[in-house]
Short mmCIF file of C-alpha atoms in Angstrom, two decimals:
data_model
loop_
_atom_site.label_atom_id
_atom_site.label_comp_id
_atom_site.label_asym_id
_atom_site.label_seq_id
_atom_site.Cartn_x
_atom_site.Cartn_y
_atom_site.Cartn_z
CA UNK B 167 0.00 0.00 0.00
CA UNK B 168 2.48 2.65 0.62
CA UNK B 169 4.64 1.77 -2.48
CA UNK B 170 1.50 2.51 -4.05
CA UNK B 171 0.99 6.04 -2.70
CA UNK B 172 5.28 6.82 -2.97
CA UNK B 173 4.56 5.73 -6.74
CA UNK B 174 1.79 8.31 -6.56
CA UNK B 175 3.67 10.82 -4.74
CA UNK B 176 6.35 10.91 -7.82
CA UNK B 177 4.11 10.75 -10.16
CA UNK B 178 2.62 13.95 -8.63
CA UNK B 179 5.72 15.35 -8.56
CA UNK B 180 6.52 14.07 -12.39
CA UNK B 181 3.46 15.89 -13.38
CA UNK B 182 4.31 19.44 -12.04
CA UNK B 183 8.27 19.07 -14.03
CA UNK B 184 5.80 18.71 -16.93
CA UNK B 185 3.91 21.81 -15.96
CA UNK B 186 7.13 24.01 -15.84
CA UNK B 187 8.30 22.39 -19.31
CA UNK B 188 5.38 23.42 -20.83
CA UNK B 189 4.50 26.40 -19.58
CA UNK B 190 8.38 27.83 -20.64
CA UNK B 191 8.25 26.38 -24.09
CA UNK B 192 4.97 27.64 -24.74
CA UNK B 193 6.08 31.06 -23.20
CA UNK B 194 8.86 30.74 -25.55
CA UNK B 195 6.99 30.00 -28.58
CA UNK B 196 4.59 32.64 -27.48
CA UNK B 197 8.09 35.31 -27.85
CA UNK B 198 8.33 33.94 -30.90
CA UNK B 199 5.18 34.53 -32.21
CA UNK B 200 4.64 38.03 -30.88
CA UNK B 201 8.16 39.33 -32.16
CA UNK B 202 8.05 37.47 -35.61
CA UNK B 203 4.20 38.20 -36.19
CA UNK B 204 4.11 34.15 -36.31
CA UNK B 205 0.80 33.64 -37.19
CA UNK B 206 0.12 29.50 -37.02
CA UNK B 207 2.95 29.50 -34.01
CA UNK B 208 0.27 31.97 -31.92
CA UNK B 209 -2.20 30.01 -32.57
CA UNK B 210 -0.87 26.46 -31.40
CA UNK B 211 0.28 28.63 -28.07
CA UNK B 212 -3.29 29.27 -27.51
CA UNK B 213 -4.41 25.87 -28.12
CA UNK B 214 -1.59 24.40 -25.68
CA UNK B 215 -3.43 26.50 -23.14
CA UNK B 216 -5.91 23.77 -22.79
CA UNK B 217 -2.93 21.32 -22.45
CA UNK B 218 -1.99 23.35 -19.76
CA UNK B 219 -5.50 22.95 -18.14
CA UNK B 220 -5.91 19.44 -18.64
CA UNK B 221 -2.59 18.39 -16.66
CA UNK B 222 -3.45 20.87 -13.61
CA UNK B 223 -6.98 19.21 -13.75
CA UNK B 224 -5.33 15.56 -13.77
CA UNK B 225 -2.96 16.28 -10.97
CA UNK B 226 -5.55 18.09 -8.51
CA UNK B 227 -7.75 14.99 -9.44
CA UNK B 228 -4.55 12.78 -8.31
CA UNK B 229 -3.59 14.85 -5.23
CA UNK B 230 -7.58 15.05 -3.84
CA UNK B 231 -7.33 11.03 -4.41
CA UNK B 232 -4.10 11.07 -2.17
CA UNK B 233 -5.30 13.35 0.30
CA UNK B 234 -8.96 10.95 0.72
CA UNK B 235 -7.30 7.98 0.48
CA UNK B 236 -3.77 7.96 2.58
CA UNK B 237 -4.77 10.93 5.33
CA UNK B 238 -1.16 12.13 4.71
CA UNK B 239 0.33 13.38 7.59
CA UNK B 240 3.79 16.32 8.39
CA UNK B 241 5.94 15.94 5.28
CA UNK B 242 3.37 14.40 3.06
CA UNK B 243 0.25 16.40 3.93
CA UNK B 244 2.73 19.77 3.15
CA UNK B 245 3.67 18.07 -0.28
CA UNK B 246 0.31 17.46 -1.12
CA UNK B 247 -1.03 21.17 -0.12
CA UNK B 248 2.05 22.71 -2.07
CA UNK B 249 1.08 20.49 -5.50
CA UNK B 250 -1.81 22.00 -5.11
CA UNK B 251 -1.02 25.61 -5.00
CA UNK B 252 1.94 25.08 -7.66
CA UNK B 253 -0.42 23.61 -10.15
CA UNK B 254 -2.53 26.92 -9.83
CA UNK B 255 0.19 29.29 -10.27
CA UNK B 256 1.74 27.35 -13.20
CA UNK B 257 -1.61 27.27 -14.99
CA UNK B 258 -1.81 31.20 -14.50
CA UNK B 259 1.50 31.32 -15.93
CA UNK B 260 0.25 29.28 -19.33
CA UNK B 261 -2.54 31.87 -19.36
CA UNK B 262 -0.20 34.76 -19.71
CA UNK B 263 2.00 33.09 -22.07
CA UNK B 264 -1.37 32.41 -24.34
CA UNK B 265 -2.38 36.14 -23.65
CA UNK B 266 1.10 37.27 -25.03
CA UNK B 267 -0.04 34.82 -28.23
CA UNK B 268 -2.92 36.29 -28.48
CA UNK B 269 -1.70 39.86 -28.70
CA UNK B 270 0.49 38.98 -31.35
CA UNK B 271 -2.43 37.00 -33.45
CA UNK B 272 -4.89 40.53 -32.89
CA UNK B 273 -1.53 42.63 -35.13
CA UNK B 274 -0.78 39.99 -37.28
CA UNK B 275 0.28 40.42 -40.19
CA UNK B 276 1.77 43.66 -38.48
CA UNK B 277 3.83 43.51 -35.28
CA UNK B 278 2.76 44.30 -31.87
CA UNK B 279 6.18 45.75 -30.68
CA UNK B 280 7.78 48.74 -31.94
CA UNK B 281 11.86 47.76 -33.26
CA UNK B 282 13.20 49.43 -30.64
CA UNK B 283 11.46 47.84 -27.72
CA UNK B 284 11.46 44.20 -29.40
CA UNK B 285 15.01 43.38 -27.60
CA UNK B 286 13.66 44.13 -24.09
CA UNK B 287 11.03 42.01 -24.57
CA UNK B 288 12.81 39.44 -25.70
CA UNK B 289 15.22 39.39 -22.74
CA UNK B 290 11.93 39.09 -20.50
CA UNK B 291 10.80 36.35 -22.41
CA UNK B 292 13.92 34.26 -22.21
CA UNK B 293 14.53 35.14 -17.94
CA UNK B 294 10.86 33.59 -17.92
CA UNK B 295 11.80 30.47 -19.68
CA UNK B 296 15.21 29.69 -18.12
CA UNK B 297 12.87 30.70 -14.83
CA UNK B 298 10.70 27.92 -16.01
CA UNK B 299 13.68 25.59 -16.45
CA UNK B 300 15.06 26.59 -12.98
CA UNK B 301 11.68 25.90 -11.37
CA UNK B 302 11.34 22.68 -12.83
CA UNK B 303 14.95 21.50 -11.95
CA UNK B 304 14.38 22.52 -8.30
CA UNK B 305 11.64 20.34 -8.15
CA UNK B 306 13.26 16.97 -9.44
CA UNK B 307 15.84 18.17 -6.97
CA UNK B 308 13.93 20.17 -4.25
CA UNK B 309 17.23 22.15 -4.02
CA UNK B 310 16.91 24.91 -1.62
CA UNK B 311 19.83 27.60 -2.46
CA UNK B 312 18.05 27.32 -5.76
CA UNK B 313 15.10 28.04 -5.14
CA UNK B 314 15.76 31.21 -2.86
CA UNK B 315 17.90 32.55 -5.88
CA UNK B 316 15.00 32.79 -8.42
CA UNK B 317 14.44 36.60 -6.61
CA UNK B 318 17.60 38.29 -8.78
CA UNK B 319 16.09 36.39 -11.97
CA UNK B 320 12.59 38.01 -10.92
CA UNK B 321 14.46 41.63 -10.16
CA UNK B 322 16.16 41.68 -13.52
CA UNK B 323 12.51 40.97 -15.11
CA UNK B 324 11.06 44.12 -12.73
CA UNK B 325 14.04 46.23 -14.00
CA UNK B 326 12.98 45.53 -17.56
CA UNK B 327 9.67 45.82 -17.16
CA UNK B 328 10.56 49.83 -15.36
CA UNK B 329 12.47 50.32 -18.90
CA UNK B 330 9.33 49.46 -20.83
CA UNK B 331 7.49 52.04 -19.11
CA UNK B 332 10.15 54.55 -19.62
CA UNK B 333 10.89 53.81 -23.23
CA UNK B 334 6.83 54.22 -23.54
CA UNK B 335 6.94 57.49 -22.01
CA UNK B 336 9.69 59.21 -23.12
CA UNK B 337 9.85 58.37 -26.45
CA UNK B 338 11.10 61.74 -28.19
CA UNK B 339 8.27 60.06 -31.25
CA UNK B 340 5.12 59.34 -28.76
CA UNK B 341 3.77 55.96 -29.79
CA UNK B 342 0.11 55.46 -31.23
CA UNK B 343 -2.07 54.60 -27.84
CA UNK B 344 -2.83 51.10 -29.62
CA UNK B 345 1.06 50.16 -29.58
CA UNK B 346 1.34 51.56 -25.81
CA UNK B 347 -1.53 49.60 -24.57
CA UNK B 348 -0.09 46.40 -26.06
CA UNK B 349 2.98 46.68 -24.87
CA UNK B 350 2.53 47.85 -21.54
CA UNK B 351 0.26 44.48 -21.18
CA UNK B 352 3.10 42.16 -22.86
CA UNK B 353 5.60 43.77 -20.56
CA UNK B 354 3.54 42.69 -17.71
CA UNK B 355 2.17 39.64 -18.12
CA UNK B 356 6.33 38.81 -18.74
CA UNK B 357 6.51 40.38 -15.43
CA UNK B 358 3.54 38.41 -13.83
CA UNK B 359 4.70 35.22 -15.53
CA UNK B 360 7.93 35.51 -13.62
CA UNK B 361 6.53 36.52 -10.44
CA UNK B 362 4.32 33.08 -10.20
CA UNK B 363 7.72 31.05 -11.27
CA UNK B 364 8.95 32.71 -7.98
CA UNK B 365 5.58 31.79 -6.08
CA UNK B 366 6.11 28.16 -6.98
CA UNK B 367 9.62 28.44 -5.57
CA UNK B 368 9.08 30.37 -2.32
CA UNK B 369 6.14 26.78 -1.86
CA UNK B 370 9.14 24.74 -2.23
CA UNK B 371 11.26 26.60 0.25
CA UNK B 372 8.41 26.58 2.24
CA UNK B 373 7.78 23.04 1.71
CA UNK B 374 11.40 21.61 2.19
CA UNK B 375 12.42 24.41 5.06
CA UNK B 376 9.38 23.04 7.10
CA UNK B 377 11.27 19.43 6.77
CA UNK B 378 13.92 20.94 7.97
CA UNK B 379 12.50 22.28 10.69
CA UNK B 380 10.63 19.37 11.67
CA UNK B 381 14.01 17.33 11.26
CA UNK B 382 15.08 20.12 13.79
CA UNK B 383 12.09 18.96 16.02
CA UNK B 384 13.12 15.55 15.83
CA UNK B 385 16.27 15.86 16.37
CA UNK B 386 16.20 18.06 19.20
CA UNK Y 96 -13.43 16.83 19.65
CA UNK Y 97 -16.39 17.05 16.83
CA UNK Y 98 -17.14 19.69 18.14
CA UNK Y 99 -14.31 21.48 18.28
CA UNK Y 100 -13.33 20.66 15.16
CA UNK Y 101 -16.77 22.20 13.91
CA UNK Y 102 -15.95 25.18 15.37
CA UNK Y 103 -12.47 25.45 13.32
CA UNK Y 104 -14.63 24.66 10.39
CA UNK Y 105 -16.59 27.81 11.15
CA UNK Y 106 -14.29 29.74 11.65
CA UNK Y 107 -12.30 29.04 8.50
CA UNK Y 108 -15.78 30.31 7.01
CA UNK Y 109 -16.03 32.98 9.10
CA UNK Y 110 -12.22 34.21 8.11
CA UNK Y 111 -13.21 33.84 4.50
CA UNK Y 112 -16.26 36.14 5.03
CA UNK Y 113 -14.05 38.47 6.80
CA UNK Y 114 -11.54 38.57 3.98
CA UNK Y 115 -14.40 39.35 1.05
CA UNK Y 116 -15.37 42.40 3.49
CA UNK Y 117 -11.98 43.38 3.69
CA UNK Y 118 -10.80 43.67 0.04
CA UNK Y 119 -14.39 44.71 -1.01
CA UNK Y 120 -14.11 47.72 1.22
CA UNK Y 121 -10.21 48.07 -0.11
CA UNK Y 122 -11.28 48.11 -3.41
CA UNK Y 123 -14.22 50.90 -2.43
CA UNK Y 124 -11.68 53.27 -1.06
CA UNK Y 125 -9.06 52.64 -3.75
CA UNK Y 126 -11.72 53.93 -6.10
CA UNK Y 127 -12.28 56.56 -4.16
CA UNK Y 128 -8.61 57.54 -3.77
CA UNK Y 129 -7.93 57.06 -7.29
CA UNK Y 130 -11.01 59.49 -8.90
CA UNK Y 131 -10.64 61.92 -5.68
CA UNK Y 132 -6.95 61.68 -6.07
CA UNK Y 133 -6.98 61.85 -2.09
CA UNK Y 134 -3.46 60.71 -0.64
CA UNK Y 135 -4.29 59.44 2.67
CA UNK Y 136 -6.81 57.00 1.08
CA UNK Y 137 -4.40 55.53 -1.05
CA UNK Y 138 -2.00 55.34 1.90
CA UNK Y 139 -4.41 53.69 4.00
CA UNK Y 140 -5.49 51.10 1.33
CA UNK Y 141 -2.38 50.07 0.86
CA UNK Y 142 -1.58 49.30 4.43
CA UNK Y 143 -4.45 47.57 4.65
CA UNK Y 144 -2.62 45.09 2.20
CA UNK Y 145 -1.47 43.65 5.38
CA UNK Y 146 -4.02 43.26 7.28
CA UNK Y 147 -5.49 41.23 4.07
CA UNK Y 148 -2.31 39.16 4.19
CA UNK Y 149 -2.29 38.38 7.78
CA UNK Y 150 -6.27 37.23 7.78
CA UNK Y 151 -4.87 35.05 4.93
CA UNK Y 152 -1.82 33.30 6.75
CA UNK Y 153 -4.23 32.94 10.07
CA UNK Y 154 -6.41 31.41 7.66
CA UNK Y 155 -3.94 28.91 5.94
CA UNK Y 156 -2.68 28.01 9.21
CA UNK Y 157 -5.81 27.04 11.08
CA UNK Y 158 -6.84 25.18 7.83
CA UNK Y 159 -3.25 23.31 7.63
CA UNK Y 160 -3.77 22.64 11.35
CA UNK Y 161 -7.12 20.98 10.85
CA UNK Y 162 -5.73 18.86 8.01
CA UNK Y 163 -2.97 17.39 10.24
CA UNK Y 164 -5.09 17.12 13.48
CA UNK Y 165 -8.59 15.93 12.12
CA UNK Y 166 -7.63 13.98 8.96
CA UNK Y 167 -10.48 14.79 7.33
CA UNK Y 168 -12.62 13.10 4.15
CA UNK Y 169 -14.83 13.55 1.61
CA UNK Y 170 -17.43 16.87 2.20
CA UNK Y 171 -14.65 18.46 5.08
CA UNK Y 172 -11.49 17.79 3.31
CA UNK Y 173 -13.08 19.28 -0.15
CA UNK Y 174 -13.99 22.32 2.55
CA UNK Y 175 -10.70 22.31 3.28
CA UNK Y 176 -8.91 22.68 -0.20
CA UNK Y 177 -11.57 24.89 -1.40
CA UNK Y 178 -10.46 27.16 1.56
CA UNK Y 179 -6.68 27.26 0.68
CA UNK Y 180 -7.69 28.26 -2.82
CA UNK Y 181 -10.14 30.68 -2.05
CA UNK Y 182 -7.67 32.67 0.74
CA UNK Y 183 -5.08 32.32 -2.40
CA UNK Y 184 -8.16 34.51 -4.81
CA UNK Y 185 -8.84 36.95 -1.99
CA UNK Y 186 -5.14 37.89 -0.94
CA UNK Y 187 -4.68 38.61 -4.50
CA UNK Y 188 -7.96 40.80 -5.54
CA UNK Y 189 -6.38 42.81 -2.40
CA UNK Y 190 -3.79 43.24 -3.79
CA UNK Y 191 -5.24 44.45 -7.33
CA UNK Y 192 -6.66 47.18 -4.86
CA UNK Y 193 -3.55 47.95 -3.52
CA UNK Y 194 -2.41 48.31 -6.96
CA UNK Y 195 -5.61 50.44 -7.74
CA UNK Y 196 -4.21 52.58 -4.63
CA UNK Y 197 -0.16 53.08 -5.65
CA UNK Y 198 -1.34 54.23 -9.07
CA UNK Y 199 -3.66 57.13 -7.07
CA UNK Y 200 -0.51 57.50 -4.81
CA UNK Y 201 1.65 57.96 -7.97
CA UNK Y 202 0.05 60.57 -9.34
CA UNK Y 203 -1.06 62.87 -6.18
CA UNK Y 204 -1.86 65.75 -6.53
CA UNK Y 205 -2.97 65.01 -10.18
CA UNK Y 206 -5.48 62.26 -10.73
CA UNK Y 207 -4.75 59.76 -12.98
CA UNK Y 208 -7.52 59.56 -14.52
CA UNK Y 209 -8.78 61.67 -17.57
CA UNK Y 210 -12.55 62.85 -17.00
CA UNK Y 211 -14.01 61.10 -19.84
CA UNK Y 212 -13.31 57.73 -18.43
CA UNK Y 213 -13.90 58.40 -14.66
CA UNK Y 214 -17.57 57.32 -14.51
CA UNK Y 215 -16.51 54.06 -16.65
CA UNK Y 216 -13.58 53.27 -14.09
CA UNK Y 217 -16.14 54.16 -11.20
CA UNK Y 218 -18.70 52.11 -12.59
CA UNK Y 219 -15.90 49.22 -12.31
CA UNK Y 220 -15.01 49.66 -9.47
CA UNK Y 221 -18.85 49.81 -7.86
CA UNK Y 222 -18.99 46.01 -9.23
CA UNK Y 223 -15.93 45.05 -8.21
CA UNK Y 224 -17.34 45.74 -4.68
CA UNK Y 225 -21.00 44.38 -5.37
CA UNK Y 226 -18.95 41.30 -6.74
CA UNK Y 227 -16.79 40.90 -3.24
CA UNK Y 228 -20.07 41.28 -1.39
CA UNK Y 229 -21.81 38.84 -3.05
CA UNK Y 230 -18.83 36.14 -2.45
CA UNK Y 231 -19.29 36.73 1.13
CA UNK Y 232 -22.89 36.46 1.18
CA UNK Y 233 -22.75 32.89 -1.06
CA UNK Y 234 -19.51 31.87 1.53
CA UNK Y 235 -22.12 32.24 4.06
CA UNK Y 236 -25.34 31.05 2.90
CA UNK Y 237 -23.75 28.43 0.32
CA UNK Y 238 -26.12 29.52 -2.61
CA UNK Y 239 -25.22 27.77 -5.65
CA UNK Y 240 -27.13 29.73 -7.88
CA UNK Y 241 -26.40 33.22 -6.83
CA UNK Y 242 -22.41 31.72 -7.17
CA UNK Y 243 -23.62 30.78 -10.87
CA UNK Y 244 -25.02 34.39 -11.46
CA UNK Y 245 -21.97 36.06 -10.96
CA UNK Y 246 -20.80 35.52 -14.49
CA UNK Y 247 -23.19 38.51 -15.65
CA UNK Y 248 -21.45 40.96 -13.55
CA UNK Y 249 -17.74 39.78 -14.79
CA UNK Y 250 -19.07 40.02 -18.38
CA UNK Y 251 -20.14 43.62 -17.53
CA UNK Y 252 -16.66 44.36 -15.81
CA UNK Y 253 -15.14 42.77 -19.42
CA UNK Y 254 -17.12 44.82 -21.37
CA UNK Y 255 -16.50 47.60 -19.55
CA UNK Y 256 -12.85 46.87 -20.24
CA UNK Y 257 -13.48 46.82 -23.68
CA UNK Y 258 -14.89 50.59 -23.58
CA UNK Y 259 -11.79 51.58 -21.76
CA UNK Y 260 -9.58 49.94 -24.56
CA UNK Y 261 -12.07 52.00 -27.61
CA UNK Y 262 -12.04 54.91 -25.59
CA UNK Y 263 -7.84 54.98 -25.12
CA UNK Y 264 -7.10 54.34 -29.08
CA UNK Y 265 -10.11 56.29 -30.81
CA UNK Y 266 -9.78 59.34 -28.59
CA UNK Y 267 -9.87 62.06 -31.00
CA UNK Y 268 -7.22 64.14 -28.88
CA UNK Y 269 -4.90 61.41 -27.98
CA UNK Y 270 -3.97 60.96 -24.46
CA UNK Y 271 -0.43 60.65 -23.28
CA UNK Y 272 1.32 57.13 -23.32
CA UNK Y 273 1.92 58.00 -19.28
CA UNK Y 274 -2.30 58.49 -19.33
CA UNK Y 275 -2.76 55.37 -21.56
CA UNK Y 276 -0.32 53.37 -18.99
CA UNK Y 277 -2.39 54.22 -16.00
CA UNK Y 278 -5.56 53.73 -17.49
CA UNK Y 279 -4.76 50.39 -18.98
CA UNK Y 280 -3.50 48.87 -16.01
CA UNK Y 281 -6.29 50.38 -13.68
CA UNK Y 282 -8.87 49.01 -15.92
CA UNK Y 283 -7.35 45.70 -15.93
CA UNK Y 284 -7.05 45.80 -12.58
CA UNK Y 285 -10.88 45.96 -12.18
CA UNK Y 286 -11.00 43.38 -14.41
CA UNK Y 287 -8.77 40.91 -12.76
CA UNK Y 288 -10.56 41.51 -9.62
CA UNK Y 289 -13.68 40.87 -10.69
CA UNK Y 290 -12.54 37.20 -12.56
CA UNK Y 291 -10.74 36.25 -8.91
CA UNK Y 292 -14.02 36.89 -7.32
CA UNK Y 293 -15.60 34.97 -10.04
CA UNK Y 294 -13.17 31.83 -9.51
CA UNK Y 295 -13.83 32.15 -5.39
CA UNK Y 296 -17.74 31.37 -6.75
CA UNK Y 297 -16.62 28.15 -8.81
CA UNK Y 298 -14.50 26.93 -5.83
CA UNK Y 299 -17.74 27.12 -4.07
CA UNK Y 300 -19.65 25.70 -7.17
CA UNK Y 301 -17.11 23.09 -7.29
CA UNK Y 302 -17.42 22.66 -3.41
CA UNK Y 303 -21.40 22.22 -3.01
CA UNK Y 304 -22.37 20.41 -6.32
CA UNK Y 305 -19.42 17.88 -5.64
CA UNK Y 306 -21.31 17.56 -2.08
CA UNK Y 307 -24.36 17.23 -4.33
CA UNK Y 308 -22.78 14.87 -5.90
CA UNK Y 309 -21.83 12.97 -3.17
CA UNK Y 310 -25.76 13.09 -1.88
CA UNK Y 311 -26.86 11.25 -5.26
CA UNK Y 312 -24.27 8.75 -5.09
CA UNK Y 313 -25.49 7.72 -1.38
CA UNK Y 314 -28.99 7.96 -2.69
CA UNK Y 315 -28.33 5.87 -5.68
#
């Protein structure tokens, strides 16, 4: 019986590594899109969006099971609680990649991002997929220095989301309104996006520092 | 001990009440510092971020503390979850408030909000409230269908958002990209605030007609 729930445990664990894979390459195929006016590219980000749904659905479905069946208790009971709240913030994270898809499929054929902002964005996509990458490597690992290091990835995104706004507002040519509104809303849902990768790490540090400290307990 | 852990049970309900009070009045004053452009509103709703995120870790903690203690299953563990997601919902539509707020802040003395669009931002933010009211009233009661009904007021809030977007790019005397900025994000913070009050209902849809659910099974 409990190989049982340790298989279901990993497999729990399995599913949310998939979550972070997919939710950076789609926010990477979504960059694409959105700064090559990538018409069929946008549209298979906003399809994986259901992807992303049905694999949160299946592992809230797996970790309710666990919960009912086993009565989980300390370590176990926190693992399952955390799943749950990591699922919910990497779902919201497919979201704004398929919103950033879905900007670029209302220009196309034209671009949403004026040439001179296209390599900020750019950098904010790619922090948010190796942030993505990071988050699902601390998982597999559950490594903890990791995990509290994901804040300077998440400042550099902030910083480049302040030189959007400044770039929008002191442009010596003022933008149309259109081109301002969609790129304010890019720049943030990058932003967002990268904030939630640090939500699902600050779980895990919650998660493994309360082992710790109930090692700690144990121990003392 | 049932009956003490009946009274946690209530008083998880009772917090979650409290908290749809507390960023439905947030968001009412946020409004009012934002279209009044009065400082120490906007000061005081964003301390009041706090006090949301304390009633949310009191919250997490006494629902944590039940799931360890009481091991509960089927109706009160779904209770349970349903709680840690809907704490999640609330903590965040305070802090679209708060955001509401630093944009008022921001601006001071000025308002940040051109004339032409104050009664459509006002008339957001009067749902937004009506919407946070209405969350606590179903927490309370457990109404299913007044949690279904809340879909007409988000699509008003997202239509509403739509007017703000027409308004911002066919303005016949454009606006300034700092005035689009603002305006944008304000709007969309409504907008988000009203869809997390929306997903606290389906929680609770999810919630009762699973009990329901549950009912028919023992019945059939």
């Amino acid at each position: 019986m409990r190989d049982v729930y340790h298989k279901q445990l990993d497999s729990i664990s399995r599913s949310l590594v998939e979550m972070t894979a997919l939710v950076g390459m789609t926010l990477e195929r979504a960059t694409t899109a959105l700064l090559k006016a990538d018409l069929p590219i946008a549209e298979a980000v906003i399809a994986a969006g259901d992807e992303v749904d049905a694999l949160q659905r299946a592992l809230d479905k797996l970790t309710l099971d666990l919960f009912a069946r086993q009565q989980p208790v300390a370590g176990d009971l926190r693992t399952l609680v955390t799943s749950l709240r990591m699922s919910t913030y990497l779902e919201r994270m497919g979201d704004l990649a398929g919103h950033v898809a879905k900007i670029a499929r209302m220009r196309y054929p034209a671009t949403a991002v004026p040439s001179d902002l296209r390599a900020t964005l750019k950098q904010m996509g790619h922090i948010g997929v190796e942030l993505a990458g990071k988050i699902g490597k601390i998982i597999e690992g559950r490594d903890l220095d990791a995990a509290r290091s994901l804040d300077i990835d998440d400042d550099a995104v902030d910083h480049l989301h302040r030189t959007v706004f400044a770039a929008l507002t002191s442009s010596p040519e003022p933008y149309t309104s259109e081109t301002v509104i969609d790129v304010i809303l890019i720049s943030r849902y990058y932003e967002r996006f990268a904030d939630h990768a640090v939500a699902v790490a600050k779980q895990l540090v919650f998660l493994i520092a309360g082992e710790e400290d109930r090692t700690a307990d144990v121990k003392g």
